[in-house]
PDB file of C-alpha atoms in Angstrom:
ATOM      1  CA  MET A 194      23.655 174.677 -39.368  1.00  0.00           C
ATOM      2  CA  VAL A 195      22.136 174.341 -35.935  1.00  0.00           C
ATOM      3  CA  ASN A 196      23.100 176.040 -32.693  1.00  0.00           C
ATOM      4  CA  TRP A 197      24.714 173.322 -30.588  1.00  0.00           C
ATOM      5  CA  SER A 198      24.107 175.075 -27.270  1.00  0.00           C
ATOM      6  CA  GLY A 199      21.078 174.665 -25.076  1.00  0.00           C
ATOM      7  CA  CYS A 200      20.388 171.000 -25.788  1.00  0.00           C
ATOM      8  CA  LEU A 201      17.315 169.762 -23.976  1.00  0.00           C
ATOM      9  CA  GLY A 202      19.046 166.494 -23.223  1.00  0.00           C
ATOM     10  CA  ARG A 203      17.628 163.005 -23.516  1.00  0.00           C
ATOM     11  CA  ARG A 204      14.265 163.656 -21.954  1.00  0.00           C
ATOM     12  CA  SER A 205      11.186 162.001 -23.331  1.00  0.00           C
ATOM     13  CA  VAL A 206       9.064 164.061 -25.707  1.00  0.00           C
ATOM     14  CA  ARG A 207       6.467 164.181 -22.936  1.00  0.00           C
ATOM     15  CA  ALA A 208       6.048 162.601 -19.515  1.00  0.00           C
ATOM     16  CA  TYR A 209       3.739 159.644 -19.058  1.00  0.00           C
ATOM     17  CA  PRO A 210       0.137 160.726 -18.371  1.00  0.00           C
ATOM     18  CA  SER A 211      -1.007 160.447 -14.785  1.00  0.00           C
ATOM     19  CA  SER A 212      -4.577 159.374 -15.572  1.00  0.00           C
ATOM     20  CA  CYS A 213      -6.722 157.724 -18.248  1.00  0.00           C
ATOM     21  CA  ALA A 214      -8.430 161.068 -18.875  1.00  0.00           C
ATOM     22  CA  GLU A 215      -5.076 162.717 -19.499  1.00  0.00           C
ATOM     23  CA  LEU A 216      -4.049 159.868 -21.791  1.00  0.00           C
ATOM     24  CA  GLU A 217      -7.255 160.272 -23.813  1.00  0.00           C
ATOM     25  CA  LEU A 218      -6.689 164.023 -24.075  1.00  0.00           C
ATOM     26  CA  ILE A 219      -3.096 163.555 -25.252  1.00  0.00           C
ATOM     27  CA  ASP A 220      -4.105 160.904 -27.787  1.00  0.00           C
ATOM     28  CA  SER A 221      -6.840 163.152 -29.203  1.00  0.00           C
ATOM     29  CA  TRP A 222      -4.432 166.073 -29.454  1.00  0.00           C
ATOM     30  CA  GLU A 223      -1.766 163.975 -31.193  1.00  0.00           C
ATOM     31  CA  LEU A 224      -4.270 162.529 -33.670  1.00  0.00           C
ATOM     32  CA  GLU A 225      -5.485 166.026 -34.560  1.00  0.00           C
ATOM     33  CA  ARG A 226      -1.921 167.251 -34.929  1.00  0.00           C
ATOM     34  CA  GLU A 227      -1.054 164.351 -37.233  1.00  0.00           C
ATOM     35  CA  ARG A 228      -4.160 165.043 -39.332  1.00  0.00           C
ATOM     36  CA  VAL A 229      -3.348 168.730 -39.751  1.00  0.00           C
ATOM     37  CA  GLY A 230       0.377 168.157 -40.263  1.00  0.00           C
ATOM     38  CA  VAL A 231       3.387 170.030 -38.922  1.00  0.00           C
ATOM     39  CA  LEU A 232       4.880 172.993 -40.755  1.00  0.00           C
ATOM     40  CA  VAL A 233       7.987 172.222 -42.791  1.00  0.00           C
ATOM     41  CA  GLY A 234      10.059 174.727 -40.820  1.00  0.00           C
ATOM     42  CA  LYS A 235       9.096 173.170 -37.496  1.00  0.00           C
ATOM     43  CA  ALA A 236       9.769 169.683 -38.863  1.00  0.00           C
ATOM     44  CA  LYS A 237      13.274 170.806 -39.821  1.00  0.00           C
ATOM     45  CA  LEU A 238      13.822 172.253 -36.353  1.00  0.00           C
ATOM     46  CA  ALA A 239      12.714 168.967 -34.796  1.00  0.00           C
ATOM     47  CA  ALA A 240      15.164 167.077 -37.000  1.00  0.00           C
ATOM     48  CA  GLU A 241      17.969 169.462 -36.092  1.00  0.00           C
ATOM     49  CA  GLU A 242      17.209 169.066 -32.395  1.00  0.00           C
ATOM     50  CA  TRP A 243      17.298 165.274 -32.690  1.00  0.00           C
ATOM     51  CA  VAL A 244      20.716 165.467 -34.350  1.00  0.00           C
ATOM     52  CA  ARG A 245      22.000 167.882 -31.712  1.00  0.00           C
ATOM     53  CA  CYS A 246      20.754 165.897 -28.737  1.00  0.00           C
ATOM     54  CA  GLU A 247      20.784 162.295 -29.955  1.00  0.00           C
ATOM     55  CA  GLY A 248      22.521 161.761 -33.284  1.00  0.00           C
ATOM     56  CA  SER A 249      25.690 163.629 -32.382  1.00  0.00           C
ATOM     57  CA  ALA A 250      26.212 161.275 -29.426  1.00  0.00           C
ATOM     58  CA  LEU A 251      26.433 158.195 -31.666  1.00  0.00           C
ATOM     59  CA  PRO A 252      29.901 156.566 -31.808  1.00  0.00           C
ATOM     60  CA  GLY A 253      31.817 157.639 -34.901  1.00  0.00           C
ATOM     61  CA  PHE A 254      29.502 160.570 -35.664  1.00  0.00           C
ATOM     62  CA  GLN A 255      30.934 162.763 -38.444  1.00  0.00           C
ATOM     63  CA  GLY A 256      28.009 164.901 -39.533  1.00  0.00           C
ATOM     64  CA  ALA A 257      24.357 164.905 -40.540  1.00  0.00           C
ATOM     65  CA  PHE A 258      22.148 166.349 -43.243  1.00  0.00           C
ATOM     66  CA  LEU A 259      18.530 166.448 -44.376  1.00  0.00           C
ATOM     67  CA  ALA A 260      17.569 165.215 -47.839  1.00  0.00           C
ATOM     68  CA  GLY A 261      14.403 164.653 -49.836  1.00  0.00           C
ATOM     69  CA  SER A 262      11.321 166.796 -50.326  1.00  0.00           C
ATOM     70  CA  VAL A 263      11.696 168.697 -47.048  1.00  0.00           C
ATOM     71  CA  THR A 264      14.706 170.522 -48.518  1.00  0.00           C
ATOM     72  CA  THR A 265      12.652 171.908 -51.420  1.00  0.00           C
ATOM     73  CA  LEU A 266       9.467 173.005 -49.615  1.00  0.00           C
ATOM     74  CA  PRO A 267       8.910 176.462 -48.063  1.00  0.00           C
ATOM     75  CA  ASP A 268       9.144 176.502 -44.271  1.00  0.00           C
ATOM     76  CA  GLU A 269       5.656 177.971 -43.831  1.00  0.00           C
ATOM     77  CA  VAL A 270       3.688 175.215 -45.610  1.00  0.00           C
ATOM     78  CA  PRO A 271       2.383 172.066 -43.870  1.00  0.00           C
ATOM     79  CA  LEU A 272       4.391 168.921 -44.458  1.00  0.00           C
ATOM     80  CA  PRO A 273       2.170 166.382 -46.269  1.00  0.00           C
ATOM     81  CA  GLU A 274       0.841 163.713 -43.917  1.00  0.00           C
ATOM     82  CA  SER A 275       2.553 160.965 -45.908  1.00  0.00           C
ATOM     83  CA  SER A 276       5.949 162.689 -45.777  1.00  0.00           C
ATOM     84  CA  ASP A 277       8.703 162.257 -43.247  1.00  0.00           C
ATOM     85  CA  VAL A 278      11.943 164.131 -42.695  1.00  0.00           C
ATOM     86  CA  ASP A 279      14.897 162.145 -44.003  1.00  0.00           C
ATOM     87  CA  ILE A 280      17.970 162.496 -41.791  1.00  0.00           C
ATOM     88  CA  SER A 281      21.255 161.006 -42.968  1.00  0.00           C
ATOM     89  CA  VAL A 282      23.856 160.583 -40.242  1.00  0.00           C
ATOM     90  CA  VAL A 283      27.420 160.249 -41.507  1.00  0.00           C
ATOM     91  CA  MET A 284      29.445 157.779 -39.462  1.00  0.00           C
ATOM     92  CA  GLU A 285      32.810 156.088 -39.579  1.00  0.00           C
ATOM     93  CA  GLU A 286      31.164 152.670 -39.275  1.00  0.00           C
ATOM     94  CA  PRO A 287      27.349 152.727 -39.468  1.00  0.00           C
ATOM     95  CA  PRO A 288      25.396 150.205 -37.372  1.00  0.00           C
ATOM     96  CA  PRO A 289      23.872 147.314 -39.350  1.00  0.00           C
ATOM     97  CA  VAL A 290      20.274 148.377 -38.646  1.00  0.00           C
ATOM     98  CA  LYS A 291      19.009 151.896 -39.271  1.00  0.00           C
ATOM     99  CA  ALA A 292      16.883 153.694 -36.727  1.00  0.00           C
ATOM    100  CA  GLY A 293      13.872 153.816 -39.053  1.00  0.00           C
ATOM    101  CA  LYS A 294      10.837 156.058 -38.578  1.00  0.00           C
ATOM    102  CA  PHE A 295       9.721 157.618 -35.317  1.00  0.00           C
ATOM    103  CA  ARG A 296       8.012 160.770 -34.058  1.00  0.00           C
ATOM    104  CA  PHE A 297      10.001 163.508 -32.382  1.00  0.00           C
ATOM    105  CA  ARG A 298       8.636 166.909 -31.372  1.00  0.00           C
ATOM    106  CA  GLY A 299       5.562 166.317 -33.541  1.00  0.00           C
ATOM    107  CA  ALA A 300       7.504 165.481 -36.718  1.00  0.00           C
ATOM    108  CA  LEU A 301       7.879 162.083 -38.355  1.00  0.00           C
ATOM    109  CA  LEU A 302      11.599 161.467 -38.759  1.00  0.00           C
ATOM    110  CA  GLU A 303      13.387 158.722 -40.663  1.00  0.00           C
ATOM    111  CA  VAL A 304      17.027 158.270 -39.741  1.00  0.00           C
ATOM    112  CA  SER A 305      19.479 156.370 -41.902  1.00  0.00           C
ATOM    113  CA  TYR A 306      23.244 156.055 -41.692  1.00  0.00           C
ATOM    114  CA  GLU A 307      25.839 156.797 -44.366  1.00  0.00           C
ATOM    115  CA  ALA A 308      29.356 155.423 -44.211  1.00  0.00           C
ATOM    116  CA  ARG A 309      31.976 158.146 -44.532  1.00  0.00           C
ATOM    117  CA  GLU A 310      33.620 156.090 -47.271  1.00  0.00           C
ATOM    118  CA  ARG A 311      30.581 156.530 -49.556  1.00  0.00           C
ATOM    119  CA  LEU A 312      31.066 160.290 -49.344  1.00  0.00           C
ATOM    120  CA  ARG A 313      34.845 160.181 -49.620  1.00  0.00           C
ATOM    121  CA  THR A 314      35.169 162.269 -52.814  1.00  0.00           C
ATOM    122  CA  PRO A 315      32.859 164.276 -55.098  1.00  0.00           C
ATOM    123  CA  GLU A 316      33.481 161.715 -57.835  1.00  0.00           C
ATOM    124  CA  THR A 317      32.314 158.878 -55.584  1.00  0.00           C
ATOM    125  CA  VAL A 318      29.034 160.719 -55.077  1.00  0.00           C
ATOM    126  CA  LEU A 319      28.599 161.982 -58.645  1.00  0.00           C
ATOM    127  CA  ARG A 320      28.578 158.477 -60.107  1.00  0.00           C
ATOM    128  CA  ASP A 321      26.007 157.201 -57.601  1.00  0.00           C
ATOM    129  CA  PRO A 322      22.374 157.830 -58.698  1.00  0.00           C
ATOM    130  CA  HIS A 323      21.127 157.270 -55.152  1.00  0.00           C
ATOM    131  CA  LEU A 324      23.453 159.829 -53.578  1.00  0.00           C
ATOM    132  CA  ALA A 325      24.176 162.563 -56.101  1.00  0.00           C
ATOM    133  CA  GLY A 326      20.823 164.358 -56.101  1.00  0.00           C
ATOM    134  CA  GLY A 327      20.485 164.231 -52.338  1.00  0.00           C
ATOM    135  CA  ILE A 328      23.977 165.577 -51.705  1.00  0.00           C
ATOM    136  CA  ARG A 329      23.511 168.367 -54.246  1.00  0.00           C
ATOM    137  CA  GLY A 330      20.403 169.653 -52.461  1.00  0.00           C
ATOM    138  CA  MET A 331      21.098 168.556 -48.888  1.00  0.00           C
ATOM    139  CA  HIS A 332      20.390 170.761 -45.881  1.00  0.00           C
ATOM    140  CA  ILE A 333      23.483 170.401 -43.705  1.00  0.00           C
ATOM    141  CA  VAL A 334      22.663 170.083 -40.018  1.00  0.00           C
ATOM    142  CA  ALA A 335      26.066 169.209 -38.577  1.00  0.00           C
ATOM    143  CA  ASP A 336      29.472 169.302 -40.237  1.00  0.00           C
ATOM    144  CA  PRO A 337      32.092 169.167 -37.477  1.00  0.00           C
ATOM    145  CA  LEU A 338      34.909 168.300 -39.889  1.00  0.00           C
ATOM    146  CA  GLY A 339      33.881 170.763 -42.613  1.00  0.00           C
ATOM    147  CA  ARG A 340      33.690 168.053 -45.268  1.00  0.00           C
ATOM    148  CA  LEU A 341      29.997 168.126 -46.149  1.00  0.00           C
ATOM    149  CA  ALA A 342      29.960 171.780 -47.224  1.00  0.00           C
ATOM    150  CA  SER A 343      32.894 171.370 -49.611  1.00  0.00           C
ATOM    151  CA  LEU A 344      31.454 168.090 -50.918  1.00  0.00           C
ATOM    152  CA  GLN A 345      28.092 169.706 -51.640  1.00  0.00           C
ATOM    153  CA  SER A 346      29.729 172.596 -53.464  1.00  0.00           C
ATOM    154  CA  GLU A 347      31.692 170.303 -55.787  1.00  0.00           C
ATOM    155  CA  VAL A 348      28.776 167.936 -56.439  1.00  0.00           C
ATOM    156  CA  ALA A 349      26.436 170.838 -57.255  1.00  0.00           C
ATOM    157  CA  ARG A 350      28.999 172.321 -59.646  1.00  0.00           C
ATOM    158  CA  LYS A 351      29.549 169.094 -61.595  1.00  0.00           C
ATOM    159  CA  TYR A 352      26.130 167.430 -61.216  1.00  0.00           C
ATOM    160  CA  ALA A 353      24.821 168.326 -64.705  1.00  0.00           C
ATOM    161  CA  LEU A 354      28.028 167.542 -66.594  1.00  0.00           C
ATOM    162  CA  ARG A 355      27.329 165.014 -69.345  1.00  0.00           C
ATOM    163  CA  ARG A 356      30.030 162.648 -68.095  1.00  0.00           C
ATOM    164  CA  TRP A 357      28.375 162.221 -64.710  1.00  0.00           C
ATOM    165  CA  VAL A 358      24.806 162.156 -66.019  1.00  0.00           C
ATOM    166  CA  ARG A 359      25.715 159.275 -68.311  1.00  0.00           C
ATOM    167  CA  GLN A 360      27.558 157.463 -65.539  1.00  0.00           C
ATOM    168  CA  ARG A 361      24.536 157.691 -63.226  1.00  0.00           C
ATOM    169  CA  CYS A 362      22.263 156.425 -66.013  1.00  0.00           C
ATOM    170  CA  ARG A 363      24.539 153.432 -66.609  1.00  0.00           C
ATOM    171  CA  THR A 364      24.685 152.643 -62.899  1.00  0.00           C
ATOM    172  CA  ALA A 365      20.904 152.859 -62.446  1.00  0.00           C
ATOM    173  CA  THR A 366      20.234 150.790 -65.580  1.00  0.00           C
ATOM    174  CA  ALA A 367      22.614 148.050 -64.447  1.00  0.00           C
ATOM    175  CA  ALA A 368      21.043 147.953 -60.984  1.00  0.00           C
ATOM    176  CA  ALA A 369      17.490 147.771 -62.383  1.00  0.00           C
ATOM    177  CA  THR A 370      18.177 145.062 -64.961  1.00  0.00           C
ATOM    178  CA  GLY A 371      20.281 143.091 -62.497  1.00  0.00           C
ATOM    179  CA  ARG A 372      17.484 142.980 -59.939  1.00  0.00           C
ATOM    180  CA  LEU A 373      14.850 142.070 -62.544  1.00  0.00           C
ATOM    181  CA  GLN A 374      16.977 139.330 -64.099  1.00  0.00           C
ATOM    182  CA  HIS A 375      17.650 137.655 -60.760  1.00  0.00           C
ATOM    183  CA  THR A 376      14.047 137.334 -59.627  1.00  0.00           C
ATOM    184  CA  ASP A 377      13.450 133.836 -58.242  1.00  0.00           C
ATOM    185  CA  ALA A 378      10.671 132.308 -60.357  1.00  0.00           C
ATOM    186  CA  SER A 379       9.949 129.748 -57.628  1.00  0.00           C
ATOM    187  CA  ALA A 380       9.401 132.385 -54.933  1.00  0.00           C
ATOM    188  CA  PRO A 381       5.878 133.168 -53.665  1.00  0.00           C
ATOM    189  CA  LEU A 382       3.931 135.656 -55.764  1.00  0.00           C
ATOM    190  CA  HIS A 383       4.153 138.472 -53.215  1.00  0.00           C
ATOM    191  CA  GLU A 384       7.946 138.154 -53.079  1.00  0.00           C
ATOM    192  CA  ARG A 385       8.222 138.203 -56.874  1.00  0.00           C
ATOM    193  CA  VAL A 386       5.975 141.260 -57.083  1.00  0.00           C
ATOM    194  CA  THR A 387       8.047 143.047 -54.437  1.00  0.00           C
ATOM    195  CA  SER A 388      11.250 142.213 -56.291  1.00  0.00           C
ATOM    196  CA  TRP A 389       9.727 143.491 -59.529  1.00  0.00           C
ATOM    197  CA  LEU A 390       8.600 146.713 -57.868  1.00  0.00           C
ATOM    198  CA  PHE A 391      12.050 147.387 -56.447  1.00  0.00           C
ATOM    199  CA  GLY A 392      13.639 146.689 -59.811  1.00  0.00           C
ATOM    200  CA  THR A 393      11.310 148.911 -61.811  1.00  0.00           C
ATOM    201  CA  SER A 394      11.490 151.717 -59.236  1.00  0.00           C
ATOM    202  CA  LEU A 395      15.195 152.093 -59.976  1.00  0.00           C
ATOM    203  CA  THR A 396      14.296 153.387 -63.443  1.00  0.00           C
ATOM    204  CA  ALA A 397      13.172 156.618 -61.732  1.00  0.00           C
ATOM    205  CA  LEU A 398      16.864 157.327 -61.138  1.00  0.00           C
ATOM    206  CA  ILE A 399      17.690 157.185 -64.847  1.00  0.00           C
TER     207      ILE A 399
END
């Protein structure tokens, strides 16, 4: 959990450069930093700062957590260049469009929104192949209502139970076959390929 005091406010990551030479210097520095990669621990801190200073101000904010590979890597190793930090912001009513990917304090963040209803009970999460693994291993950043910690504890305790494993397999199988069966044969090739890729990728959840 992050310390919610001392927020740096809504300032830009850096001020606009005052000259072309300064701009070139900044661009060179940022390119080198992106090539080398930011340490996992610093990427987490950047994500926590964004939640503290930006995410928590969103209407209906009810908490936030990190998910994905960043929760399993040691803090002292560089984050792979192709990896971002996945931030899930729990909200009463999420906006229709997610924030997407952007750089903040040197880290590549990807912010998405989760409706509180999807996390209503442990059972709701346990049957969902998209949510269960992420909630089990999530790094809680903000939990003002105390719900995320108790949810994580219950999901982790029941995650490997045969009942829920089978339910997640059935859900993922139905989603994959449903998407593949409803591919529009008259659609352009690139759209059909994309649809096929999305459908087959769901088998990774089984």
